[in-house]
XYZ file of N, CA and C in Angstrom:
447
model
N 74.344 82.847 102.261
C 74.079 81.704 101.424
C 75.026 80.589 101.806
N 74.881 79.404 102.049
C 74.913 78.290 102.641
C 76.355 77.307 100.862
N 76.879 77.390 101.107
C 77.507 75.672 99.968
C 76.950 74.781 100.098
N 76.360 73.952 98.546
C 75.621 73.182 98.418
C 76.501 71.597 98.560
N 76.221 71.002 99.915
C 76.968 69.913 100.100
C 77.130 69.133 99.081
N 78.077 68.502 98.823
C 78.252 67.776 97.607
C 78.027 66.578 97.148
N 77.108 65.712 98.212
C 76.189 64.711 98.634
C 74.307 64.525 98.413
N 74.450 65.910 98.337
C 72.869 66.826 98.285
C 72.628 66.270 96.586
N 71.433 65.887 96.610
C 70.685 65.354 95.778
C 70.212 67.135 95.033
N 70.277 66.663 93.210
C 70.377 67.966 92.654
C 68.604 67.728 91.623
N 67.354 67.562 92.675
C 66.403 67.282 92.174
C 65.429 67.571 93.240
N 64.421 67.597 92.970
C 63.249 68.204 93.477
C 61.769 67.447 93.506
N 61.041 67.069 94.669
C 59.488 66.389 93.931
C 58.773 67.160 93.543
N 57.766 67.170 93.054
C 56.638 68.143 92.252
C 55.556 67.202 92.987
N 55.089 67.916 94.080
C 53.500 67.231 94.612
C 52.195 67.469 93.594
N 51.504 66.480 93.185
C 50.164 66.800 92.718
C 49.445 65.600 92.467
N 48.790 65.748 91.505
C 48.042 64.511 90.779
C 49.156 63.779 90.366
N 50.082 63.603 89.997
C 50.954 63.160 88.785
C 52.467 63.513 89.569
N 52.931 62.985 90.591
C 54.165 63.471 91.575
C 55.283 62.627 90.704
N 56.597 63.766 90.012
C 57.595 63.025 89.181
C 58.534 63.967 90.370
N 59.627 63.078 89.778
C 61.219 64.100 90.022
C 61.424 65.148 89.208
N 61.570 65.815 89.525
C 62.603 66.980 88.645
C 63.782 67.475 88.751
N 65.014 67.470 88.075
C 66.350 67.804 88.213
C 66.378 69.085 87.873
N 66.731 69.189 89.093
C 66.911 70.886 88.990
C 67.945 71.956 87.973
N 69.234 70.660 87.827
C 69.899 71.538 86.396
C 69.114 71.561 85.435
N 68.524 70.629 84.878
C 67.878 70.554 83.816
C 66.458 72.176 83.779
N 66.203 72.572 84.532
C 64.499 73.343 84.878
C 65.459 74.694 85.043
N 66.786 74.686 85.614
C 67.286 76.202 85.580
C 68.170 76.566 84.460
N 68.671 75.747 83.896
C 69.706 75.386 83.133
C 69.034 76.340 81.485
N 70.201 76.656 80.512
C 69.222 77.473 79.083
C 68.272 76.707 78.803
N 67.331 76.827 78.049
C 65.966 76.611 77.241
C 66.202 76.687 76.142
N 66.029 75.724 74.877
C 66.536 75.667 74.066
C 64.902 76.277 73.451
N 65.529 76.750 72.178
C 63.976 77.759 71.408
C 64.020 77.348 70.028
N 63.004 77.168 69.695
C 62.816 76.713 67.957
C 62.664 78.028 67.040
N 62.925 77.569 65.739
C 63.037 78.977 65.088
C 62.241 79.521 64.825
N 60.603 79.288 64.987
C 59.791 79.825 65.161
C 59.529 81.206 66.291
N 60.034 80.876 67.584
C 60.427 81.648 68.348
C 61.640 83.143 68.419
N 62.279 83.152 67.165
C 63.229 83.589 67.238
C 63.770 84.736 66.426
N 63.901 85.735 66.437
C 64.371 86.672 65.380
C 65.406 85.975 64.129
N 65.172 86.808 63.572
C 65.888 86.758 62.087
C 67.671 86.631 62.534
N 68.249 85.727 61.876
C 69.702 85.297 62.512
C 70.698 86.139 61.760
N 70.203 86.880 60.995
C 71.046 87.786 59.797
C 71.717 88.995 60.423
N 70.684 89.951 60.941
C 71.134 90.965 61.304
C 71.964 90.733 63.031
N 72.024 89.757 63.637
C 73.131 89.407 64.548
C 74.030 88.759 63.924
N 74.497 88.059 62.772
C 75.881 87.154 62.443
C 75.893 88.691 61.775
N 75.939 89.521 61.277
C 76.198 90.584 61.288
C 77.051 91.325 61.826
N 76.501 91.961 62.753
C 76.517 92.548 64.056
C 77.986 92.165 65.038
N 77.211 90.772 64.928
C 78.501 89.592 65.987
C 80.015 89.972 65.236
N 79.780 89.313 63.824
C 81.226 89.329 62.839
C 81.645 90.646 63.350
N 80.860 91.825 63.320
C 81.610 93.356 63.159
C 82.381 93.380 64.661
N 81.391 93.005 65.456
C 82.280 93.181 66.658
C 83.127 92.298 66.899
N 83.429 91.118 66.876
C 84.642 89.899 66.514
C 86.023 90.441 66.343
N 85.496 91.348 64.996
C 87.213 91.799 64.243
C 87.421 92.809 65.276
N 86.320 93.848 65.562
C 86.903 94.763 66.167
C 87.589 93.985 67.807
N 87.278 93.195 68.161
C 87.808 92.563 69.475
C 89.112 92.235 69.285
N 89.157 91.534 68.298
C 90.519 91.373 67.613
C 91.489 92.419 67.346
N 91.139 93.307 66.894
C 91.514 94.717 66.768
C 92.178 95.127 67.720
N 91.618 95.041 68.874
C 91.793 95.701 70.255
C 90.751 96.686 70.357
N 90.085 97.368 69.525
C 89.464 98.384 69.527
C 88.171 98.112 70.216
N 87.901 97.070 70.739
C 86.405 96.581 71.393
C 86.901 95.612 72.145
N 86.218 96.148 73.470
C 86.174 95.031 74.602
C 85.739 93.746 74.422
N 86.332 92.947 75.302
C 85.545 91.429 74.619
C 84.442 90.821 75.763
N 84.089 92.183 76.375
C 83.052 92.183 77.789
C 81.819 92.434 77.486
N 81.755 93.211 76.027
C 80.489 93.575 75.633
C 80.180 92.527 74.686
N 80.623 91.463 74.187
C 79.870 89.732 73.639
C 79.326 89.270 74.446
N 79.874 89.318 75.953
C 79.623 87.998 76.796
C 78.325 87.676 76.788
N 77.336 88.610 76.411
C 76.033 88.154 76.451
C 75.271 87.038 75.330
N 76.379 87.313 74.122
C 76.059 87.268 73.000
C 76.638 85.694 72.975
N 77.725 85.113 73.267
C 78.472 83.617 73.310
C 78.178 83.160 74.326
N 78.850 81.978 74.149
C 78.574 80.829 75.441
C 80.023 81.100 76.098
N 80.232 80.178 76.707
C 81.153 80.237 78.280
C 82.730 79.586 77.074
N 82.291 78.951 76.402
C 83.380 78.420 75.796
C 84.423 79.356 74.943
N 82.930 80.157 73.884
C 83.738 80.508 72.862
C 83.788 82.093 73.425
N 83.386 82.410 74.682
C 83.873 83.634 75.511
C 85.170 83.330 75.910
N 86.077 82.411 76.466
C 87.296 81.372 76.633
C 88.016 81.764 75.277
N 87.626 81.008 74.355
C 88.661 80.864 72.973
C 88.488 82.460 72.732
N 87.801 83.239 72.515
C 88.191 84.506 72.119
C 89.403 85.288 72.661
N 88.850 84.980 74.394
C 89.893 85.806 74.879
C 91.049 85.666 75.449
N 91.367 84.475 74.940
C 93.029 83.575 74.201
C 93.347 84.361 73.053
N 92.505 84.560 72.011
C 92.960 85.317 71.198
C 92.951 86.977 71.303
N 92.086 87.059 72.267
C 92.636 88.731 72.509
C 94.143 88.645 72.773
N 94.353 87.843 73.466
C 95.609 88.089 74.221
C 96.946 87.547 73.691
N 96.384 86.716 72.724
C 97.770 86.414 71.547
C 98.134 88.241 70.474
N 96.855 88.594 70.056
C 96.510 89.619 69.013
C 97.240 91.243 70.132
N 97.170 90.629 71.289
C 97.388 92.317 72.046
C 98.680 91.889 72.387
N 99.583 90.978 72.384
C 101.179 90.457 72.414
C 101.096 90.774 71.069
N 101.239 90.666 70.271
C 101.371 90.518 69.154
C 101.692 91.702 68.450
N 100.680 92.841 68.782
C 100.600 94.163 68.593
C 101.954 94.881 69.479
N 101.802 94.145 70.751
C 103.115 95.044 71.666
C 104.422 94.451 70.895
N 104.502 93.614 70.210
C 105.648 93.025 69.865
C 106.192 93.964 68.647
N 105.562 94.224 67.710
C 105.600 95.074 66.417
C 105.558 96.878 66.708
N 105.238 96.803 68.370
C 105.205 98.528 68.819
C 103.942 99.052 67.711
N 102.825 98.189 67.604
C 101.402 98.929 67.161
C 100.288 98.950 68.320
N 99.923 100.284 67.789
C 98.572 100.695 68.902
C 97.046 100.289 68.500
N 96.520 99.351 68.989
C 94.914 98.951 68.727
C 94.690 99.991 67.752
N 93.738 100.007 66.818
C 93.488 100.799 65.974
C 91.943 100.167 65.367
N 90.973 101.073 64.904
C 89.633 100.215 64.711
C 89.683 100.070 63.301
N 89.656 98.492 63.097
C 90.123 97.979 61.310
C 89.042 98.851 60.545
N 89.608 99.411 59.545
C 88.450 99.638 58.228
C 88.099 98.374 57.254
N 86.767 97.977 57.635
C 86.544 96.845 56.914
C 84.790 96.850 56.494
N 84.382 95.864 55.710
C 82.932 96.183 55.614
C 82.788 94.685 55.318
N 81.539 94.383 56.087
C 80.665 93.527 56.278
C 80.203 92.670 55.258
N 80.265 91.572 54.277
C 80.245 91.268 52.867
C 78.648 90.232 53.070
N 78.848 89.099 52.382
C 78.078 88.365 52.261
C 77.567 87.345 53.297
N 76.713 87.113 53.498
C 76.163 85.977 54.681
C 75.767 84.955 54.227
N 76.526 83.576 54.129
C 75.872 82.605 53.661
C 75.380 81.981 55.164
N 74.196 80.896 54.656
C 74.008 80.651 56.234
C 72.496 79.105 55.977
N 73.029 78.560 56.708
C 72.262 77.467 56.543
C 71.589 76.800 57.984
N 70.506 76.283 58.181
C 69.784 75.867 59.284
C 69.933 74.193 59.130
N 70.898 73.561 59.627
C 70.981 72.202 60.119
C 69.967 71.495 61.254
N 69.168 72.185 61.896
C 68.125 71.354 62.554
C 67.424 72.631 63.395
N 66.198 72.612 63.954
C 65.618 73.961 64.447
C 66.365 74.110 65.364
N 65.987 75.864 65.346
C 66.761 76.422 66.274
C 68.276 76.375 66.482
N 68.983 76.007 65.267
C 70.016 75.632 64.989
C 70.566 76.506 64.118
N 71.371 77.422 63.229
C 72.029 77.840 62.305
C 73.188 78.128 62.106
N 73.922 78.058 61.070
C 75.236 77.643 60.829
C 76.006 78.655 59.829
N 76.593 79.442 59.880
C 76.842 80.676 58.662
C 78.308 81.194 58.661
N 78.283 81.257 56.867
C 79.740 82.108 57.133
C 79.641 83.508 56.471
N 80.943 84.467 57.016
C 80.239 85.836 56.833
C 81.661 86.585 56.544
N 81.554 86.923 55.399
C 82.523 87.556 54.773
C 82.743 88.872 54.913
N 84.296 89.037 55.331
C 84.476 90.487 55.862
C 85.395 90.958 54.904
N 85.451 92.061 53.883
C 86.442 92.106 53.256
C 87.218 93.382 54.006
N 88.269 93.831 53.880
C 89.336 94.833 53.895
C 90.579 94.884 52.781
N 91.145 95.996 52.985
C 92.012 96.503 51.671
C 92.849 95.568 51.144
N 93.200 95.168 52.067
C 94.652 93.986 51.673
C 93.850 92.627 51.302
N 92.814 92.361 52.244
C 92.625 91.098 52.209
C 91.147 90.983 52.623
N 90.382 89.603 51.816
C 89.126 89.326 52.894
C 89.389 87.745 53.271
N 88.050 88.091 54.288
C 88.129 86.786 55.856
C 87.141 86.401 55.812
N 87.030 85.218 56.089
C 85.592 84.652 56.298
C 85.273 84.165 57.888
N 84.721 84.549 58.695
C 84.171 84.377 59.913
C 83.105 83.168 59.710
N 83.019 81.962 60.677
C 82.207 80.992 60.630
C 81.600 81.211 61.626
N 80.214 81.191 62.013
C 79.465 81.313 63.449
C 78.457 80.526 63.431
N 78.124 79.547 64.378
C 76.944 78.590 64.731
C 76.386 79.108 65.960
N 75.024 79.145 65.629
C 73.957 80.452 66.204
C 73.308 79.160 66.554
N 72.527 79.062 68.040
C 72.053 78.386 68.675
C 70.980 78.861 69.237
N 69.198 79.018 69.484
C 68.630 79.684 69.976
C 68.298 78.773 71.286
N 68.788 80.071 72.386
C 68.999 79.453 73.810
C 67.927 80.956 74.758
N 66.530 80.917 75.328
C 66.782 81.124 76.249
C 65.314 82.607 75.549
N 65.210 81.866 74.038
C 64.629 83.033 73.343
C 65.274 84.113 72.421
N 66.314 83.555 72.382
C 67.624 84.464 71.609
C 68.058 83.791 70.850
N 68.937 83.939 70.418
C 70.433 83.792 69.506
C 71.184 83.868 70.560
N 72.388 82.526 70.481
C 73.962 83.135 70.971
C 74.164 82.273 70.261
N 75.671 82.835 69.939
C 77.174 81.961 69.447
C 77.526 80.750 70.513
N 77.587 79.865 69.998
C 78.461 78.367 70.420
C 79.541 77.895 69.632
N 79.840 78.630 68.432
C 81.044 78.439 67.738
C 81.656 79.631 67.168
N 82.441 80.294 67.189
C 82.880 81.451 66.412
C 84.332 81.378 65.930
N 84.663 81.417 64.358
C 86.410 80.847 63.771
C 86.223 81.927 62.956
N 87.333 82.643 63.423
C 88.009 83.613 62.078
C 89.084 83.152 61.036
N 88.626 83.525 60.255
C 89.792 82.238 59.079
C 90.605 83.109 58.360
């Protein structure tokens, strides 16, 4: 495979009746999906939250989201793996998988294919509220925002 000179025009003609340009980021690039298209956003902000804490935890890789987030908040997480796993070596504690349970989902749709939710995790000492903005990209759900509070 050849490097794409950096001069090289990033578009394409379309011969036919009707000959336009087409930019090729744009035609390979995600597909944004309306919520019509899309499973129920509940049982993934779910799902997502449970595995979040446990990432945090240490007790879960943060290799098995990547499918699930974008490029960014795959980045900010695993800044915080790595504050949370100093953190742990500092106090001489071993990853351990939190006992916690999954609480309430509030969750609101700001424009299609768009949703916005927070998701309450309680545990013994204390509960957390996880914020996640669910984006349907591609025919799915992924995360583009994820804050543990």
């Amino acid at each position: 495979m050849t490097a794409r000179q950096t001069g090289a025009p990033r578009s394409a003609a379309i011969h036919g009746t009707s000959a336009r340009r087409l930019d090729l980021d744009d035609y390979f690039a995600r597909q944004r999906a309306g919520r019509a298209e899309l499973p129920d956003p509940e049982p993934v902000l779910r799902n997502l939250t449970h595995c979040v804490i446990e990432v945090l935890a240490g007790a879960r890789d943060l290799e098995q989201l990547a499918r699930w987030v974008t490029d960014d908040v795959y980045r900010n997480l695993s800044k915080r793996v790595v504050l949370a796993a100093r953190a742990r070596r500092v106090k001489d504690l071993v990853p351990q998988r939190p006992a916690f349970t999954v609480g309430r989902v509030h969750l609101s749709e700001p424009a299609d294919g768009i949703v916005e939710a927070v998701v309450m995790v309680h545990q013994r000492a204390r509960s957390r509220a996880v914020a996640i903005r669910l984006e349907g990209l591609d025919q799915r759900w992924r995360a583009s925002v994820i804050s543990v509070l």
